[in-house]
Coordinates of C-alpha atoms in Angstrom, one line a residue:
X1 CA 7.2 12.5 -18.0
X2 CA 4.6 15.1 -16.7
X3 CA 6.9 18.1 -17.2
X4 CA 9.4 19.0 -19.8
X5 CA 13.2 18.8 -19.0
X6 CA 13.4 22.6 -18.9
X7 CA 10.5 22.9 -16.4
X8 CA 12.0 20.2 -14.3
X9 CA 15.3 22.1 -14.2
X10 CA 13.4 25.2 -13.1
X11 CA 11.7 23.2 -10.4
X12 CA 15.1 21.8 -9.2
X13 CA 16.4 25.4 -9.2
X14 CA 13.6 26.5 -6.9
X15 CA 14.3 23.6 -4.5
X16 CA 18.0 24.5 -4.4
X17 CA 17.0 28.2 -3.8
X18 CA 14.8 27.2 -0.8
X19 CA 17.5 24.9 0.7
X20 CA 20.3 27.5 0.3
X21 CA 18.2 30.2 1.8
X22 CA 17.4 28.0 4.8
X23 CA 21.1 27.3 5.2
X24 CA 22.0 31.0 5.2
X25 CA 19.2 31.6 7.8
X26 CA 20.6 28.9 10.0
X27 CA 24.0 30.5 9.9
X28 CA 22.5 33.8 11.0
X29 CA 20.6 32.0 13.8
X30 CA 23.8 30.5 15.0
X31 CA 25.5 33.9 15.0
X32 CA 22.7 35.3 17.0
X33 CA 22.7 32.4 19.5
X34 CA 26.4 32.9 20.1
X35 CA 25.8 36.4 21.5
X36 CA 26.1 36.4 25.2
X37 CA 23.4 39.0 25.8
X38 CA 20.8 37.1 23.6
X39 CA 18.0 35.5 25.5
X40 CA 14.8 34.4 23.6
X41 CA 12.2 35.6 26.1
X42 CA 13.7 39.0 26.3
X43 CA 13.9 39.3 22.5
X44 CA 10.2 38.2 22.4
X45 CA 9.3 41.0 24.9
X46 CA 11.2 43.4 22.7
X47 CA 8.9 42.7 19.9
X48 CA 5.7 42.4 22.0
X49 CA 5.5 46.1 23.0
X50 CA 1.8 45.8 24.0
X51 CA 2.6 42.8 26.3
X52 CA -0.2 40.7 24.9
X53 CA 1.8 37.5 24.8
X54 CA 1.4 37.3 21.0
X55 CA 3.1 39.0 18.0
X56 CA 1.3 40.5 15.1
X57 CA 2.5 41.7 11.6
X58 CA 2.6 45.3 12.9
X59 CA 4.9 44.4 15.7
X60 CA 7.4 42.8 13.3
X61 CA 7.1 45.7 10.9
X62 CA 7.8 48.2 13.7
X63 CA 10.8 46.2 14.9
X64 CA 12.2 46.2 11.3
X65 CA 11.6 49.9 10.8
X66 CA 13.4 50.6 14.1
X67 CA 16.4 48.8 12.5
X68 CA 15.9 50.7 9.1
X69 CA 14.4 47.7 7.3
X70 CA 11.2 48.5 5.4
X71 CA 9.5 45.3 4.1
X72 CA 6.6 45.3 1.7
X73 CA 3.2 43.8 2.7
X74 CA 3.9 40.6 1.0
X75 CA 7.4 40.2 2.6
X76 CA 5.9 41.0 6.1
X77 CA 3.1 38.4 5.5
X78 CA 5.7 35.8 4.5
X79 CA 7.8 36.6 7.6
X80 CA 4.7 36.2 9.7
X81 CA 3.9 32.8 8.2
X82 CA 7.5 31.7 8.7
X83 CA 7.3 32.5 12.4
X84 CA 3.8 31.1 12.9
X85 CA 4.8 27.4 12.8
X86 CA 1.5 25.9 14.1
X87 CA -0.6 27.9 11.5
X88 CA -3.0 29.3 14.2
X89 CA -2.8 32.9 13.0
X90 CA -0.7 34.1 15.9
X91 CA 2.9 34.0 17.0
X92 CA 3.3 32.8 20.6
X93 CA 6.5 32.5 22.5
X94 CA 7.0 28.7 21.6
X95 CA 6.6 29.6 17.9
X96 CA 9.1 32.4 18.3
X97 CA 11.7 30.2 20.1
X98 CA 11.4 27.4 17.4
X99 CA 11.9 29.9 14.6
X100 CA 14.7 32.0 16.1
X101 CA 17.0 29.4 17.8
X102 CA 19.4 27.2 15.8
X103 CA 18.0 24.0 14.5
X104 CA 21.2 22.1 13.5
X105 CA 23.4 22.9 16.5
X106 CA 21.7 21.5 19.6
X107 CA 24.4 22.8 21.9
X108 CA 23.9 26.4 21.0
X109 CA 20.2 26.0 21.2
X110 CA 20.5 24.7 24.7
X111 CA 22.9 27.4 25.8
X112 CA 20.7 30.1 24.5
X113 CA 17.5 28.7 26.0
X114 CA 19.2 28.3 29.5
X115 CA 20.4 31.9 29.7
X116 CA 18.8 34.1 32.3
X117 CA 16.2 36.6 31.1
X118 CA 16.6 40.3 32.0
X119 CA 14.0 43.1 32.3
X120 CA 13.4 45.4 29.3
X121 CA 11.0 48.3 29.3
X122 CA 8.5 49.3 26.6
X123 CA 10.1 51.0 23.6
X124 CA 13.5 50.0 24.9
X125 CA 16.0 48.5 22.5
X126 CA 18.1 45.3 23.0
X127 CA 21.8 45.4 23.2
X128 CA 23.3 46.5 19.8
X129 CA 24.7 43.1 18.8
X130 CA 21.5 41.3 19.7
X131 CA 19.3 43.9 18.0
X132 CA 21.5 43.6 14.9
X133 CA 21.5 39.8 14.9
X134 CA 17.7 39.5 15.3
X135 CA 17.1 42.0 12.5
X136 CA 19.6 40.1 10.4
X137 CA 17.6 36.9 10.8
X138 CA 14.4 38.7 9.7
X139 CA 16.3 40.4 6.8
X140 CA 17.7 37.0 5.7
X141 CA 14.2 35.6 5.6
X142 CA 13.1 38.5 3.4
X143 CA 16.0 37.9 1.1
X144 CA 15.0 34.3 0.9
X145 CA 11.4 35.4 0.0
X146 CA 12.8 37.6 -2.8
X147 CA 14.9 34.8 -4.3
X148 CA 12.1 32.2 -3.9
X149 CA 9.5 34.5 -5.6
X150 CA 11.9 35.1 -8.5
X151 CA 12.4 31.4 -8.9
X152 CA 8.7 30.8 -8.6
X153 CA 7.9 33.4 -11.3
X154 CA 10.4 31.6 -13.7
X155 CA 8.8 28.2 -12.9
X156 CA 5.2 29.3 -13.2
X157 CA 6.0 31.1 -16.5
X158 CA 6.4 27.6 -18.1
X159 CA 3.4 26.7 -20.2
X160 CA 3.3 23.0 -19.0
X161 CA 3.8 23.7 -15.3
X162 CA 1.2 22.6 -12.7
X163 CA 1.7 21.9 -9.1
X164 CA 0.3 18.4 -9.4
X165 CA 2.6 17.5 -12.3
X166 CA 5.5 18.8 -10.2
X167 CA 4.5 16.6 -7.3
X168 CA 4.2 13.6 -9.6
X169 CA 7.7 14.3 -11.2
X170 CA 9.3 14.2 -7.7
X171 CA 7.1 11.3 -6.5
X172 CA 8.1 8.9 -9.2
X173 CA 7.5 5.8 -7.0
X174 CA 3.8 6.8 -6.5
X175 CA 4.0 6.8 -2.7
X176 CA 1.6 9.8 -2.3
X177 CA 4.3 11.8 -0.5
X178 CA 7.9 13.0 -1.0
X179 CA 10.8 11.6 1.0
X180 CA 14.5 12.7 1.1
X181 CA 15.4 9.7 -1.2
X182 CA 12.8 10.5 -3.8
X183 CA 13.8 14.2 -3.7
X184 CA 17.5 13.3 -4.1
X185 CA 16.8 11.1 -7.0
X186 CA 14.8 13.8 -8.8
X187 CA 17.7 16.3 -8.3
X188 CA 20.2 13.8 -9.6
X189 CA 18.2 13.3 -12.7
X190 CA 18.2 17.0 -13.4
X191 CA 21.9 17.4 -12.8
X192 CA 21.6 19.1 -9.4
X193 CA 23.4 17.9 -6.2
X194 CA 22.5 18.8 -2.6
X195 CA 24.1 17.5 0.5
X196 CA 22.1 15.8 3.3
X197 CA 22.2 19.0 5.4
X198 CA 20.7 21.0 2.5
X199 CA 18.0 18.4 2.0
X200 CA 17.1 18.5 5.7
X201 CA 17.1 22.3 5.5
X202 CA 14.6 22.1 2.6
X203 CA 12.4 19.7 4.6
X204 CA 12.5 22.1 7.6
X205 CA 11.0 24.8 5.4
X206 CA 8.4 22.7 3.5
X207 CA 7.5 19.9 6.0
X208 CA 5.2 21.9 8.2
X209 CA 3.9 19.0 10.3
X210 CA 7.5 17.6 10.8
X211 CA 6.6 14.0 9.9
X212 CA 9.5 13.5 7.6
X213 CA 7.3 13.5 4.5
X214 CA 6.1 16.3 2.1
X215 CA 2.5 16.0 1.1
X216 CA 0.9 17.7 -1.9
X217 CA -0.5 20.6 0.1
X218 CA 2.9 21.3 1.7
X219 CA 4.6 21.3 -1.7
X220 CA 1.9 23.5 -3.1
X221 CA 2.4 26.1 -0.4
X222 CA 6.2 26.0 -0.9
X223 CA 5.9 26.4 -4.7
X224 CA 3.2 29.0 -4.9
X225 CA 2.8 30.4 -1.4
X226 CA -0.8 29.4 -1.6
X227 CA -2.0 27.2 1.4
X228 CA -4.2 24.3 0.5
X229 CA -7.2 25.5 2.6
X230 CA -9.6 23.4 0.6
X231 CA -8.1 19.9 1.1
X232 CA -11.1 18.4 2.7
X233 CA -13.4 20.3 0.3
X234 CA -11.4 19.0 -2.6
X235 CA -11.8 15.5 -1.4
X236 CA -15.5 16.0 -1.0
X237 CA -15.6 17.6 -4.5
X238 CA -13.7 14.6 -5.9
X239 CA -16.2 12.3 -4.4
X240 CA -19.0 14.4 -5.8
X241 CA -17.3 14.4 -9.2
X242 CA -17.0 10.7 -9.1
X243 CA -20.7 10.3 -8.2
X244 CA -21.6 12.8 -11.0
X245 CA -19.5 10.7 -13.4
X246 CA -21.3 7.6 -12.3
X247 CA -24.7 9.4 -12.8
X248 CA -23.5 10.6 -16.2
X249 CA -22.5 7.1 -17.1
X250 CA -25.9 5.8 -16.0
X251 CA -27.6 8.5 -18.1
X252 CA -25.4 7.7 -21.0
X253 CA -26.4 4.0 -20.7
X254 CA -30.0 5.1 -20.6
X255 CA -29.5 7.2 -23.7
X256 CA -27.8 4.2 -25.3
X257 CA -30.8 2.1 -24.4
X258 CA -33.1 4.7 -25.9
X259 CA -31.0 4.9 -29.0
X260 CA -31.2 1.2 -29.2
X261 CA -35.0 1.3 -29.0
X262 CA -35.0 4.0 -31.7
X263 CA -32.6 2.0 -33.8
X264 CA -34.9 -1.1 -33.4
X265 CA -37.8 1.0 -34.7
X266 CA -35.8 2.2 -37.6
X267 CA -34.8 -1.3 -38.4
X268 CA -38.5 -2.3 -38.5
X269 CA -39.1 0.6 -40.8
X270 CA -36.2 -0.3 -43.0
X271 CA -37.4 -3.9 -43.3
X272 CA -40.5 -2.7 -45.2
X273 CA -38.4 -1.2 -48.1
X274 CA -36.7 -3.1 -50.8
X275 CA -33.3 -1.7 -50.1
X276 CA -33.5 -2.9 -46.6
X277 CA -33.3 -6.5 -47.8
X278 CA -29.6 -6.1 -48.4
X279 CA -29.3 -4.9 -44.8
X280 CA -31.2 -8.0 -43.7
X281 CA -28.5 -10.0 -45.4
X282 CA -26.0 -8.1 -43.4
X283 CA -27.9 -8.9 -40.3
X284 CA -27.9 -12.5 -41.2
X285 CA -24.1 -12.3 -41.6
X286 CA -23.9 -10.5 -38.3
X287 CA -26.0 -13.2 -36.7
X288 CA -23.6 -15.8 -38.0
X289 CA -20.8 -13.8 -36.5
X290 CA -22.7 -13.7 -33.2
X291 CA -23.2 -17.4 -33.3
X292 CA -19.4 -17.7 -34.0
X293 CA -18.8 -15.4 -31.0
X294 CA -21.2 -17.5 -28.9
X295 CA -19.2 -20.6 -29.9
X296 CA -16.0 -18.8 -28.9
X297 CA -17.6 -17.8 -25.6
X298 CA -18.6 -21.4 -25.0
X299 CA -15.1 -22.5 -25.8
X300 CA -13.8 -19.9 -23.4
X301 CA -16.2 -21.2 -20.7
X302 CA -14.9 -24.7 -21.5
X303 CA -11.4 -23.5 -21.1
X304 CA -12.3 -21.9 -17.8
X305 CA -13.9 -25.1 -16.7
X306 CA -10.7 -27.0 -17.7
X307 CA -8.7 -24.3 -15.8
X308 CA -10.9 -24.7 -12.8
X309 CA -10.5 -28.5 -13.0
X310 CA -6.7 -28.0 -13.2
X311 CA -6.8 -25.8 -10.1
X312 CA -8.9 -28.4 -8.3
X313 CA -6.4 -31.1 -9.3
X314 CA -3.6 -28.8 -8.0
X315 CA -5.6 -28.4 -4.8
X316 CA -6.0 -32.1 -4.6
X317 CA -2.3 -32.5 -5.1
X318 CA -1.6 -30.0 -2.3
X319 CA -4.1 -31.8 -0.1
X320 CA -2.3 -35.1 -0.9
X321 CA 1.0 -33.5 0.0
X322 CA -0.4 -32.3 3.2
X323 CA -1.7 -35.8 4.0
X324 CA 1.7 -37.1 3.2
X325 CA 3.2 -34.5 5.6
X326 CA 0.6 -35.5 8.3
X327 CA 1.6 -39.2 7.7
X328 CA 5.2 -38.2 8.1
X329 CA 4.3 -36.4 11.3
X330 CA 2.5 -39.5 12.6
X331 CA 5.5 -41.6 11.7
X332 CA 7.7 -39.1 13.6
X333 CA 5.4 -39.3 16.5
X334 CA 5.6 -43.1 16.5
X335 CA 9.4 -42.8 16.3
X336 CA 9.3 -40.5 19.3
X337 CA 7.1 -42.9 21.2
X338 CA 9.5 -45.8 20.3
X339 CA 12.4 -43.6 21.4
X340 CA 10.6 -42.9 24.7
X341 CA 9.9 -46.6 25.1
X342 CA 13.6 -47.3 24.5
X343 CA 14.5 -44.7 27.0
X344 CA 12.1 -46.3 29.5
X345 CA 13.5 -49.8 28.8
X346 CA 17.0 -48.5 29.2
X347 CA 16.1 -46.9 32.5
X348 CA 14.5 -50.2 33.6
X349 CA 17.6 -52.1 32.6
X350 CA 19.7 -49.7 34.6
X351 CA 17.5 -50.2 37.6
X352 CA 17.7 -54.0 37.0
X353 CA 21.5 -53.7 36.8
X354 CA 21.5 -51.7 40.1
X355 CA 19.3 -54.4 41.7
X356 CA 21.7 -57.1 40.4
X357 CA 24.7 -55.2 41.8
X358 CA 22.9 -54.8 45.2
X359 CA 22.1 -58.6 45.2
X360 CA 25.7 -59.4 44.4
X361 CA 26.8 -57.1 47.3
X362 CA 24.3 -58.9 49.6
X363 CA 25.7 -62.3 48.5
X364 CA 29.2 -61.0 49.2
X365 CA 28.1 -60.0 52.7
X366 CA 26.5 -63.4 53.2
X367 CA 29.7 -65.1 52.1
X368 CA 31.7 -62.8 54.5
X369 CA 29.3 -63.8 57.2
X370 CA 29.8 -67.5 56.5
X371 CA 33.6 -67.0 56.5
X372 CA 33.3 -65.3 59.8
X373 CA 31.3 -68.2 61.2
X374 CA 33.9 -70.6 59.9
X375 CA 36.5 -68.5 61.6
X376 CA 34.5 -68.5 64.8
X377 CA 34.3 -72.2 64.6
X378 CA 38.0 -72.5 64.0
X379 CA 38.7 -70.2 66.9
X380 CA 36.4 -72.2 69.1
X381 CA 38.3 -75.4 68.1
X382 CA 41.5 -73.6 68.9
X383 CA 40.1 -72.4 72.2
X384 CA 39.2 -76.0 73.0
X385 CA 42.7 -77.1 72.0
X386 CA 44.5 -74.3 73.7
X387 CA 42.9 -74.9 77.1
X388 CA 41.4 -72.5 79.5
X389 CA 44.3 -70.1 79.7
X390 CA 43.6 -68.4 76.6
X391 CA 39.8 -68.5 77.1
X392 CA 39.7 -65.0 78.6
X393 CA 41.7 -63.4 76.0
X394 CA 39.7 -65.2 73.3
X395 CA 36.5 -64.2 74.9
X396 CA 37.7 -60.6 74.9
X397 CA 38.7 -60.9 71.3
X398 CA 35.4 -62.5 70.5
X399 CA 33.6 -59.6 72.2
X400 CA 35.6 -57.1 70.2
X401 CA 34.8 -59.0 67.0
X402 CA 31.1 -59.1 67.9
X403 CA 31.2 -55.4 68.4
X404 CA 32.8 -55.0 65.1
X405 CA 30.2 -57.3 63.5
X406 CA 27.5 -55.3 65.1
X407 CA 29.0 -52.1 63.7
X408 CA 29.2 -53.7 60.3
X409 CA 25.6 -54.8 60.5
X410 CA 24.5 -51.3 61.5
X411 CA 26.6 -49.8 58.6
X412 CA 25.0 -52.4 56.2
X413 CA 21.5 -51.4 57.4
X414 CA 22.4 -47.7 56.9
X415 CA 23.7 -48.5 53.5
X416 CA 20.5 -50.4 52.6
X417 CA 18.4 -47.5 53.9
X418 CA 20.4 -45.0 51.8
X419 CA 20.1 -47.2 48.8
X420 CA 16.3 -47.5 49.3
X421 CA 16.1 -43.7 49.6
X422 CA 18.1 -43.2 46.4
X423 CA 15.9 -45.7 44.6
X424 CA 12.8 -43.8 45.8
X425 CA 14.3 -40.5 44.7
X426 CA 15.2 -41.9 41.3
X427 CA 11.7 -43.4 41.0
X428 CA 10.1 -40.0 41.9
X429 CA 12.4 -38.2 39.3
X430 CA 11.5 -40.8 36.7
X431 CA 7.8 -40.3 37.4
X432 CA 8.2 -36.5 37.2
X433 CA 10.0 -36.9 33.9
X434 CA 7.3 -39.2 32.6
X435 CA 4.6 -36.6 33.6
X436 CA 6.6 -33.8 31.9
X437 CA 6.9 -36.0 28.8
X438 CA 3.2 -36.7 28.9
X439 CA 2.4 -32.9 29.2
X440 CA 4.8 -32.2 26.3
X441 CA 3.0 -34.8 24.3
X442 CA -0.3 -33.2 25.1
X443 CA 1.0 -29.8 24.2
X444 CA 2.4 -31.1 20.9
X445 CA -1.0 -32.7 20.1
X446 CA -2.7 -29.4 20.9
X447 CA -0.2 -27.5 18.7
X448 CA -0.7 -29.9 15.9
X449 CA -4.5 -29.7 16.2
X450 CA -4.3 -25.9 16.2
X451 CA -2.0 -26.0 13.2
X452 CA -4.4 -28.4 11.4
X453 CA -7.3 -26.1 12.2
X454 CA -5.4 -23.1 10.9
X455 CA -4.5 -24.9 7.8
X456 CA -8.1 -25.9 7.3
X457 CA -9.1 -22.2 7.8
X458 CA -6.5 -21.1 5.3
X459 CA -7.7 -23.6 2.8
X460 CA -11.3 -22.5 3.3
X461 CA -10.3 -18.9 2.9
X462 CA -8.3 -19.7 -0.2
X463 CA -11.3 -21.6 -1.6
X464 CA -13.7 -18.7 -0.7
X465 CA -11.3 -16.1 -2.3
X466 CA -11.0 -18.3 -5.4
X467 CA -14.8 -18.5 -5.6
X468 CA -15.1 -14.8 -5.2
X469 CA -12.5 -14.2 -7.9
X470 CA -14.3 -16.7 -10.2
X471 CA -17.6 -14.8 -9.6
X472 CA -15.9 -11.5 -10.2
X473 CA -14.3 -12.8 -13.4
X474 CA -17.7 -14.2 -14.5
X475 CA -19.4 -10.9 -13.8
X476 CA -16.7 -9.0 -15.7
X477 CA -17.0 -11.4 -18.6
X478 CA -20.8 -10.9 -18.6
X479 CA -20.3 -7.1 -18.5
X480 CA -17.8 -7.3 -21.3
X481 CA -20.3 -9.4 -23.4
X482 CA -23.0 -6.8 -22.7
X483 CA -20.7 -4.0 -23.7
X484 CA -19.7 -5.8 -26.9
X485 CA -23.4 -6.4 -27.7
X486 CA -24.2 -2.8 -27.0
X487 CA -21.2 -1.8 -29.2
X488 CA -22.4 -4.0 -32.0
X489 CA -25.9 -2.6 -31.7
X490 CA -24.5 0.9 -31.8
X491 CA -22.5 0.1 -34.9
X492 CA -25.6 -1.3 -36.5
X493 CA -27.6 1.8 -35.6
X494 CA -24.8 3.9 -37.0
X495 CA -24.8 1.9 -40.2
X496 CA -28.6 2.4 -40.4
X497 CA -28.1 6.1 -39.9
X498 CA -25.5 6.1 -42.7
X499 CA -27.9 4.2 -45.0
X500 CA -30.7 6.7 -44.2
X501 CA -28.4 9.6 -44.9
X502 CA -27.4 8.0 -48.2
X503 CA -31.1 7.4 -49.1
X504 CA -32.0 11.0 -48.2
X505 CA -29.0 12.2 -50.3
X506 CA -30.1 10.1 -53.3
X507 CA -33.7 11.3 -52.9
X508 CA -32.5 14.9 -52.9
X509 CA -30.3 14.3 -55.9
X510 CA -33.3 12.5 -57.7
X511 CA -35.5 15.5 -56.9
X512 CA -32.9 17.9 -58.2
X513 CA -32.5 15.9 -61.3
X514 CA -36.3 15.8 -61.8
X515 CA -36.5 19.5 -61.3
X516 CA -33.7 20.1 -63.8
X517 CA -35.5 17.8 -66.3
X518 CA -38.8 19.6 -65.8
X519 CA -37.0 23.0 -66.3
X520 CA -35.3 21.7 -69.4
X521 CA -38.7 20.4 -70.7
X522 CA -40.4 23.7 -70.0
X523 CA -37.6 25.5 -71.7
X524 CA -37.8 23.2 -74.7
X525 CA -41.6 23.6 -74.8
X526 CA -41.3 27.4 -74.6
X527 CA -38.6 27.4 -77.3
X528 CA -40.8 25.2 -79.5
X529 CA -43.8 27.5 -78.9
X530 CA -41.7 30.5 -79.7
X531 CA -40.5 28.8 -82.9
X532 CA -44.0 27.8 -83.9
X533 CA -45.2 31.4 -83.2
X534 CA -42.3 32.7 -85.2
X535 CA -43.1 30.4 -88.1
X536 CA -46.8 31.2 -87.9
X537 CA -46.0 34.9 -88.0
X538 CA -43.6 34.5 -90.9
X539 CA -46.2 32.5 -92.9
X540 CA -49.0 35.0 -92.1
X541 CA -46.7 37.9 -93.2
X542 CA -45.9 36.0 -96.4
X543 CA -49.6 35.3 -97.2
X544 CA -50.4 39.0 -96.6
X545 CA -47.6 40.1 -98.8
X546 CA -48.8 37.8 -101.6
X547 CA -52.3 39.2 -101.2
X548 CA -51.2 42.8 -101.4
X549 CA -48.7 42.1 -104.3
X550 CA -51.1 40.4 -106.8
X551 CA -53.1 43.5 -107.9
X552 CA -50.0 45.5 -108.6
X553 CA -48.7 42.9 -110.9
X554 CA -52.0 43.0 -113.0
X555 CA -51.7 46.8 -113.3

């Protein structure tokens, strides 16, 4: 974690303090809004004694001093910031209304805002209960400031506390902002519990732009009372810092190249000496290792080629599956066409059946006509048999029958006309259905063509992305190889520097040994000279004593 458990507990305590203070302030706001004589515009004019339409810090301080509340400069500035919701450096009437009216009880807020305003003169006080309630709201904000500053001092006294680490501790999901859920999870982890109303109260205080999220600058202002004025400048500075880091990296690479050139020169110098032969052997070994590394790289490339061939095989499999799907779609189309043909054949059979039925009906009518004719003939025969008496009556009957026959004929003609009209209507409907089916077929074909084009575009995009990824991987591998080569060269240069240091150390030691030997030789030479001088002096003294002693002996 970014902060210790103790510091996280202090941070949770500060959050709870802010939430509880806002809840207390909300209770005082509701008490003020319940006063019948409270009206927001009149209260604003009570504070705005100069009638400028804006409130300043001095106006708030004068109001509090009238109610025997004497805040410090820091407390008055905090109160001004709490009333200045849009952060424009002035408190207008909309800012005052938003800060004074209740925020949880919409009914009270609406009742208080709909009250009629009344005239108040300059230096005139509000009614006692309204004056006391308004001053109580400001006093509660000051008390909140005192409790928050005490909790801030405890939190900032921690050695490992930073505002960025505090933001990261709460934003454990790395969203870049704080939500109610992440804040609740953080408080639960630290053994603190807040209700949903208390969490919304904390967000009312901290979330200045009212977007339901707490950014880093908003949390910084809540934790330290320091507004993040340099957010854009910090972004620019971060970009400059990144560009500087890139420049430094480039300069370091240049220095590395220069060091590599120098190391090459040193290698050439070391090749001239006998001791550098051993290093040449090491270089041969390193070359062998490089060759092994090249072989490994080649094997990696082969493995990548195999992987690419596998991917291509997978793509071919996918394309085969798509072709199979297309074939299945074609088969389904053929089936649909067969079904449509079956439908058409069924409709034709139905029409044929209807025509057969109509023919049968016509045959029945013809048969009925033949029967009528037979009856007529029989009746004629009977008329001939029955004599002329019954001729009149039969003639009348025949006339009636003829009339009936004519009526039947007319009815049959009407039926035939109706049948023809029905058949025409059915043919029209069938033609319209066929046109609709043809249009639906065309639409299906267009949809399938669009789908195929989209699938082709997707496959092309996937191939392009795979190619780009392969190029990126190849570039990254080349970069890795370059870095590994540079690292090896640096290691070689460091080994050369170590060899040179050892040589210089051995040279210094050999020089010291030679100097010591020379000093010892000089000391021995001087001691020998002194011994020779001493012996020569003793011999000369002995000779002189013999010379001086010989005459005395003869005496």
